[in-house]
Amino acid sequence: MENQRISAHFEEAASVLEQFRNDERNLEAVRHAGNIMVAALKAGGKVISCGNGGSMCDAMHFAEELTGKFRDDRPPIAAVSISDPSHLSCVGNDHGFDQVFARFVLAHGKPGDVLLAISTSGNSPNVLKAAEAARRCGMQVVGLTGKDGGKLAALCDVEVRVRHGGYADRVQEVHIKVIHALIDHIERALHG
C-alpha cells in the first residue's frame, strides 16, 4: 500500500508537468519572461526575486544560480533574492510582514530592473505589495503563479501560471523547472 501512495506522488507530478508542457501559452510565457530579464540585464539592470516558504527557497535558488553558476562557468549575473533574515525580521517587526518584500524593492529597485514574484496562490499579501512597489519603481514584474493566478496575475507584465488547483507542492515542482529554463535562457543569451 505504501508503494502505491509513493507511486501516486510521481504520477500526479508527471501529469501536472505534462499538462504544463503541452500548453503552448506556458512555453511562450517562459520565453517572454526570459526575454524581459535578458533585456534588463543587458541594459545594466538586475533581477530581484521573492516568495514565501518553498517559494522563497525557489527565489533564492534562482538568484544563486545566476550569481554563481548553473551548468557552465561564466561571469556572474546580477540577481538578488529578498531573503536576508535581518531585513525580514526588522521590517516584519517595524512595518508588518506584508511589507518585507516591498520595502526591499523600494530600497534597491530601479527603473529597468525586474521583479520575479513567486506565489503558488497568486494571493500572498507581501508578494502583491512587492509587485506594486516594483511598478512604482519603474520595474517590470514576472510572476510565477498557480491555480487561477490570483491577484498577482493582474500586476504582472508576464505571468507563468501552473493551472493546477490541488496542493501547492505540485505547482512548486513546476516552478523550479520554469526557473531552470529561465536561467538557461538568460545564460545562453548573455554568454552563449
PDB file of C-alpha atoms in Angstrom:
ATOM      1  CA  MET A   1       0.000   0.000   0.000  1.00  0.00           C
ATOM      2  CA  GLU A   2       2.809   2.468   0.845  1.00  0.00           C
ATOM      3  CA  ASN A   3       4.470   1.905  -2.539  1.00  0.00           C
ATOM      4  CA  GLN A   4       1.189   2.753  -4.266  1.00  0.00           C
ATOM      5  CA  ARG A   5       0.958   6.050  -2.401  1.00  0.00           C
ATOM      6  CA  ILE A   6       4.585   6.858  -3.221  1.00  0.00           C
ATOM      7  CA  SER A   7       3.997   5.993  -6.858  1.00  0.00           C
ATOM      8  CA  ALA A   8       0.873   8.170  -6.918  1.00  0.00           C
ATOM      9  CA  HIS A   9       3.004  11.212  -5.971  1.00  0.00           C
ATOM     10  CA  PHE A  10       5.195  10.707  -9.015  1.00  0.00           C
ATOM     11  CA  GLU A  11       2.237  10.012 -11.288  1.00  0.00           C
ATOM     12  CA  GLU A  12       0.470  13.209 -10.250  1.00  0.00           C
ATOM     13  CA  ALA A  13       3.679  15.251 -10.538  1.00  0.00           C
ATOM     14  CA  ALA A  14       4.303  13.880 -14.029  1.00  0.00           C
ATOM     15  CA  SER A  15       0.723  14.656 -15.038  1.00  0.00           C
ATOM     16  CA  VAL A  16       0.879  18.277 -13.828  1.00  0.00           C
ATOM     17  CA  LEU A  17       4.215  18.795 -15.566  1.00  0.00           C
ATOM     18  CA  GLU A  18       2.947  17.220 -18.789  1.00  0.00           C
ATOM     19  CA  GLN A  19      -0.162  19.421 -18.817  1.00  0.00           C
ATOM     20  CA  PHE A  20       2.018  22.495 -18.319  1.00  0.00           C
ATOM     21  CA  ARG A  21       4.497  21.457 -21.008  1.00  0.00           C
ATOM     22  CA  ASN A  22       1.798  20.712 -23.573  1.00  0.00           C
ATOM     23  CA  ASP A  23       0.194  24.157 -23.296  1.00  0.00           C
ATOM     24  CA  GLU A  24       1.912  26.436 -25.819  1.00  0.00           C
ATOM     25  CA  ARG A  25       0.847  29.513 -23.806  1.00  0.00           C
ATOM     26  CA  ASN A  26       3.145  28.379 -20.995  1.00  0.00           C
ATOM     27  CA  LEU A  27       6.189  27.930 -23.203  1.00  0.00           C
ATOM     28  CA  GLU A  28       5.565  31.334 -24.774  1.00  0.00           C
ATOM     29  CA  ALA A  29       5.209  32.938 -21.332  1.00  0.00           C
ATOM     30  CA  VAL A  30       8.522  31.427 -20.168  1.00  0.00           C
ATOM     31  CA  ARG A  31      10.243  32.663 -23.331  1.00  0.00           C
ATOM     32  CA  HIS A  32       8.746  36.152 -22.929  1.00  0.00           C
ATOM     33  CA  ALA A  33       9.738  36.271 -19.233  1.00  0.00           C
ATOM     34  CA  GLY A  34      13.273  35.226 -20.131  1.00  0.00           C
ATOM     35  CA  ASN A  35      13.497  37.917 -22.805  1.00  0.00           C
ATOM     36  CA  ILE A  36      12.355  40.597 -20.348  1.00  0.00           C
ATOM     37  CA  MET A  37      15.072  39.520 -17.919  1.00  0.00           C
ATOM     38  CA  VAL A  38      17.727  39.370 -20.623  1.00  0.00           C
ATOM     39  CA  ALA A  39      16.871  42.877 -21.849  1.00  0.00           C
ATOM     40  CA  ALA A  40      17.072  44.243 -18.293  1.00  0.00           C
ATOM     41  CA  LEU A  41      20.392  42.538 -17.615  1.00  0.00           C
ATOM     42  CA  LYS A  42      21.904  43.684 -20.927  1.00  0.00           C
ATOM     43  CA  ALA A  43      20.927  47.249 -20.022  1.00  0.00           C
ATOM     44  CA  GLY A  44      22.748  47.015 -16.679  1.00  0.00           C
ATOM     45  CA  GLY A  45      19.741  46.116 -14.539  1.00  0.00           C
ATOM     46  CA  LYS A  46      19.178  43.250 -12.139  1.00  0.00           C
ATOM     47  CA  VAL A  47      16.537  40.706 -11.206  1.00  0.00           C
ATOM     48  CA  ILE A  48      15.146  40.765  -7.661  1.00  0.00           C
ATOM     49  CA  SER A  49      13.235  37.648  -6.604  1.00  0.00           C
ATOM     50  CA  CYS A  50      10.854  36.945  -3.734  1.00  0.00           C
ATOM     51  CA  GLY A  51       8.414  34.377  -2.374  1.00  0.00           C
ATOM     52  CA  ASN A  52       7.299  32.727   0.874  1.00  0.00           C
ATOM     53  CA  GLY A  53       8.285  29.344   2.284  1.00  0.00           C
ATOM     54  CA  GLY A  54       9.157  26.968  -0.547  1.00  0.00           C
ATOM     55  CA  SER A  55       8.743  29.845  -2.979  1.00  0.00           C
ATOM     56  CA  MET A  56      11.383  31.798  -1.053  1.00  0.00           C
ATOM     57  CA  CYS A  57      13.694  28.832  -1.486  1.00  0.00           C
ATOM     58  CA  ASP A  58      12.940  28.955  -5.213  1.00  0.00           C
ATOM     59  CA  ALA A  59      13.616  32.722  -5.268  1.00  0.00           C
ATOM     60  CA  MET A  60      16.949  32.112  -3.536  1.00  0.00           C
ATOM     61  CA  HIS A  61      17.776  29.247  -5.888  1.00  0.00           C
ATOM     62  CA  PHE A  62      17.103  31.459  -8.915  1.00  0.00           C
ATOM     63  CA  ALA A  63      19.387  34.234  -7.660  1.00  0.00           C
ATOM     64  CA  GLU A  64      22.265  31.987  -6.558  1.00  0.00           C
ATOM     65  CA  GLU A  65      22.326  30.142  -9.875  1.00  0.00           C
ATOM     66  CA  LEU A  66      22.730  33.489 -11.652  1.00  0.00           C
ATOM     67  CA  THR A  67      25.344  34.982  -9.329  1.00  0.00           C
ATOM     68  CA  GLY A  68      27.147  31.643  -9.055  1.00  0.00           C
ATOM     69  CA  LYS A  69      26.715  29.255 -11.942  1.00  0.00           C
ATOM     70  CA  PHE A  70      24.080  26.962 -13.383  1.00  0.00           C
ATOM     71  CA  ARG A  71      25.674  24.406 -15.688  1.00  0.00           C
ATOM     72  CA  ASP A  72      28.745  26.013 -17.203  1.00  0.00           C
ATOM     73  CA  ASP A  73      31.151  28.544 -15.754  1.00  0.00           C
ATOM     74  CA  ARG A  74      30.593  32.132 -16.877  1.00  0.00           C
ATOM     75  CA  PRO A  75      30.688  35.636 -15.368  1.00  0.00           C
ATOM     76  CA  PRO A  76      28.192  36.300 -12.556  1.00  0.00           C
ATOM     77  CA  ILE A  77      24.802  37.735 -13.466  1.00  0.00           C
ATOM     78  CA  ALA A  78      23.088  40.462 -11.387  1.00  0.00           C
ATOM     79  CA  ALA A  79      20.352  38.855  -9.284  1.00  0.00           C
ATOM     80  CA  VAL A  80      19.360  39.004  -5.613  1.00  0.00           C
ATOM     81  CA  SER A  81      16.666  37.273  -3.593  1.00  0.00           C
ATOM     82  CA  ILE A  82      14.888  39.038  -0.760  1.00  0.00           C
ATOM     83  CA  SER A  83      15.888  36.589   1.929  1.00  0.00           C
ATOM     84  CA  ASP A  84      18.169  38.334   4.436  1.00  0.00           C
ATOM     85  CA  PRO A  85      16.856  37.311   7.883  1.00  0.00           C
ATOM     86  CA  SER A  86      17.826  40.627   9.485  1.00  0.00           C
ATOM     87  CA  HIS A  87      15.905  42.579   6.833  1.00  0.00           C
ATOM     88  CA  LEU A  88      12.882  40.294   7.070  1.00  0.00           C
ATOM     89  CA  SER A  89      12.724  40.395  10.864  1.00  0.00           C
ATOM     90  CA  CYS A  90      13.385  44.145  11.071  1.00  0.00           C
ATOM     91  CA  VAL A  91      10.721  45.093   8.528  1.00  0.00           C
ATOM     92  CA  GLY A  92       8.324  42.436   9.795  1.00  0.00           C
ATOM     93  CA  ASN A  93       8.621  43.808  13.320  1.00  0.00           C
ATOM     94  CA  ASP A  94       8.556  47.516  12.457  1.00  0.00           C
ATOM     95  CA  HIS A  95       6.211  47.631   9.454  1.00  0.00           C
ATOM     96  CA  GLY A  96       4.412  44.283   9.301  1.00  0.00           C
ATOM     97  CA  PHE A  97       5.099  41.067   7.424  1.00  0.00           C
ATOM     98  CA  ASP A  98       3.162  42.259   4.388  1.00  0.00           C
ATOM     99  CA  GLN A  99       5.893  44.910   3.818  1.00  0.00           C
ATOM    100  CA  VAL A 100       9.009  42.688   3.989  1.00  0.00           C
ATOM    101  CA  PHE A 101       9.465  42.414   0.214  1.00  0.00           C
ATOM    102  CA  ALA A 102       8.063  45.812  -0.789  1.00  0.00           C
ATOM    103  CA  ARG A 103      10.497  47.783   1.355  1.00  0.00           C
ATOM    104  CA  PHE A 104      13.451  45.893  -0.131  1.00  0.00           C
ATOM    105  CA  VAL A 105      12.166  46.620  -3.628  1.00  0.00           C
ATOM    106  CA  LEU A 106      11.711  50.300  -2.793  1.00  0.00           C
ATOM    107  CA  ALA A 107      15.254  50.432  -1.363  1.00  0.00           C
ATOM    108  CA  HIS A 108      17.042  48.564  -4.154  1.00  0.00           C
ATOM    109  CA  GLY A 109      14.815  48.542  -7.227  1.00  0.00           C
ATOM    110  CA  LYS A 110      15.285  50.963 -10.082  1.00  0.00           C
ATOM    111  CA  PRO A 111      13.723  51.542 -13.484  1.00  0.00           C
ATOM    112  CA  GLY A 112      14.790  48.770 -15.826  1.00  0.00           C
ATOM    113  CA  ASP A 113      15.104  46.113 -13.109  1.00  0.00           C
ATOM    114  CA  VAL A 114      12.815  43.081 -12.996  1.00  0.00           C
ATOM    115  CA  LEU A 115      10.964  41.548 -10.058  1.00  0.00           C
ATOM    116  CA  LEU A 116      10.455  37.780 -10.116  1.00  0.00           C
ATOM    117  CA  ALA A 117       7.429  37.379  -7.834  1.00  0.00           C
ATOM    118  CA  ILE A 118       6.624  33.796  -6.833  1.00  0.00           C
ATOM    119  CA  SER A 119       3.309  32.831  -5.235  1.00  0.00           C
ATOM    120  CA  THR A 120       1.601  29.482  -5.772  1.00  0.00           C
ATOM    121  CA  SER A 121      -1.776  31.029  -4.927  1.00  0.00           C
ATOM    122  CA  GLY A 122      -1.061  34.394  -6.512  1.00  0.00           C
ATOM    123  CA  ASN A 123      -2.521  35.979  -3.387  1.00  0.00           C
ATOM    124  CA  SER A 124       0.345  36.309  -0.885  1.00  0.00           C
ATOM    125  CA  PRO A 125      -0.070  39.857   0.517  1.00  0.00           C
ATOM    126  CA  ASN A 126       3.660  40.529   0.814  1.00  0.00           C
ATOM    127  CA  VAL A 127       4.320  39.360  -2.760  1.00  0.00           C
ATOM    128  CA  LEU A 128       1.436  41.513  -4.041  1.00  0.00           C
ATOM    129  CA  LYS A 129       2.860  44.549  -2.237  1.00  0.00           C
ATOM    130  CA  ALA A 130       6.286  43.803  -3.730  1.00  0.00           C
ATOM    131  CA  ALA A 131       4.781  43.775  -7.219  1.00  0.00           C
ATOM    132  CA  GLU A 132       3.014  47.064  -6.524  1.00  0.00           C
ATOM    133  CA  ALA A 133       6.277  48.564  -5.236  1.00  0.00           C
ATOM    134  CA  ALA A 134       8.128  47.318  -8.324  1.00  0.00           C
ATOM    135  CA  ARG A 135       5.592  49.074 -10.527  1.00  0.00           C
ATOM    136  CA  ARG A 136       6.160  52.312  -8.587  1.00  0.00           C
ATOM    137  CA  CYS A 137       9.910  51.932  -9.135  1.00  0.00           C
ATOM    138  CA  GLY A 138       9.524  51.519 -12.908  1.00  0.00           C
ATOM    139  CA  MET A 139      10.376  47.816 -12.815  1.00  0.00           C
ATOM    140  CA  GLN A 140       8.794  45.037 -14.837  1.00  0.00           C
ATOM    141  CA  VAL A 141       7.174  42.135 -12.990  1.00  0.00           C
ATOM    142  CA  VAL A 142       7.379  38.455 -13.897  1.00  0.00           C
ATOM    143  CA  GLY A 143       5.061  36.287 -11.838  1.00  0.00           C
ATOM    144  CA  LEU A 144       5.182  32.570 -11.183  1.00  0.00           C
ATOM    145  CA  THR A 145       1.713  31.569 -10.008  1.00  0.00           C
ATOM    146  CA  GLY A 146      -0.631  28.621  -9.749  1.00  0.00           C
ATOM    147  CA  LYS A 147      -4.367  27.867  -9.697  1.00  0.00           C
ATOM    148  CA  ASP A 148      -6.148  30.878 -11.282  1.00  0.00           C
ATOM    149  CA  GLY A 149      -3.206  33.282 -10.900  1.00  0.00           C
ATOM    150  CA  GLY A 150      -4.837  35.158  -8.034  1.00  0.00           C
ATOM    151  CA  LYS A 151      -4.454  38.921  -7.674  1.00  0.00           C
ATOM    152  CA  LEU A 152      -0.820  38.754  -8.752  1.00  0.00           C
ATOM    153  CA  ALA A 153      -1.790  37.944 -12.345  1.00  0.00           C
ATOM    154  CA  ALA A 154      -3.076  41.495 -12.931  1.00  0.00           C
ATOM    155  CA  LEU A 155       0.189  43.018 -11.627  1.00  0.00           C
ATOM    156  CA  CYS A 156       2.486  41.080 -13.968  1.00  0.00           C
ATOM    157  CA  ASP A 157       3.996  42.036 -17.301  1.00  0.00           C
ATOM    158  CA  VAL A 158       4.333  38.296 -17.831  1.00  0.00           C
ATOM    159  CA  GLU A 159       2.685  35.608 -15.745  1.00  0.00           C
ATOM    160  CA  VAL A 160       3.759  31.976 -15.885  1.00  0.00           C
ATOM    161  CA  ARG A 161       0.821  30.092 -14.379  1.00  0.00           C
ATOM    162  CA  VAL A 162       0.708  26.428 -13.397  1.00  0.00           C
ATOM    163  CA  ARG A 163      -3.004  25.745 -13.799  1.00  0.00           C
ATOM    164  CA  HIS A 164      -3.319  23.192 -11.015  1.00  0.00           C
ATOM    165  CA  GLY A 165      -5.993  23.504  -8.365  1.00  0.00           C
ATOM    166  CA  GLY A 166      -4.583  20.906  -5.969  1.00  0.00           C
ATOM    167  CA  TYR A 167      -1.857  21.210  -3.370  1.00  0.00           C
ATOM    168  CA  ALA A 168       0.879  23.840  -3.755  1.00  0.00           C
ATOM    169  CA  ASP A 169       3.728  21.306  -3.863  1.00  0.00           C
ATOM    170  CA  ARG A 170       2.773  20.260  -7.402  1.00  0.00           C
ATOM    171  CA  VAL A 171       2.821  23.913  -8.502  1.00  0.00           C
ATOM    172  CA  GLN A 172       6.231  24.438  -6.855  1.00  0.00           C
ATOM    173  CA  GLU A 173       7.621  21.395  -8.661  1.00  0.00           C
ATOM    174  CA  VAL A 174       6.821  23.022 -11.998  1.00  0.00           C
ATOM    175  CA  HIS A 175       8.034  26.431 -10.799  1.00  0.00           C
ATOM    176  CA  ILE A 176      11.544  25.069 -10.219  1.00  0.00           C
ATOM    177  CA  LYS A 177      11.592  23.683 -13.757  1.00  0.00           C
ATOM    178  CA  VAL A 178      10.479  27.072 -15.071  1.00  0.00           C
ATOM    179  CA  ILE A 179      13.243  28.704 -13.031  1.00  0.00           C
ATOM    180  CA  HIS A 180      15.857  26.394 -14.526  1.00  0.00           C
ATOM    181  CA  ALA A 181      14.532  27.122 -18.030  1.00  0.00           C
ATOM    182  CA  LEU A 182      14.737  30.877 -17.339  1.00  0.00           C
ATOM    183  CA  ILE A 183      18.300  30.591 -16.049  1.00  0.00           C
ATOM    184  CA  ASP A 184      19.344  28.597 -19.110  1.00  0.00           C
ATOM    185  CA  HIS A 185      17.676  31.169 -21.389  1.00  0.00           C
ATOM    186  CA  ILE A 186      19.450  34.039 -19.625  1.00  0.00           C
ATOM    187  CA  GLU A 187      22.853  32.324 -19.683  1.00  0.00           C
ATOM    188  CA  ARG A 188      22.632  31.499 -23.377  1.00  0.00           C
ATOM    189  CA  ALA A 189      21.529  35.000 -24.313  1.00  0.00           C
ATOM    190  CA  LEU A 190      24.244  36.713 -22.267  1.00  0.00           C
ATOM    191  CA  HIS A 191      27.156  34.297 -22.605  1.00  0.00           C
ATOM    192  CA  GLY A 192      26.445  31.933 -25.491  1.00  0.00           C
TER     193      GLY A 192
END
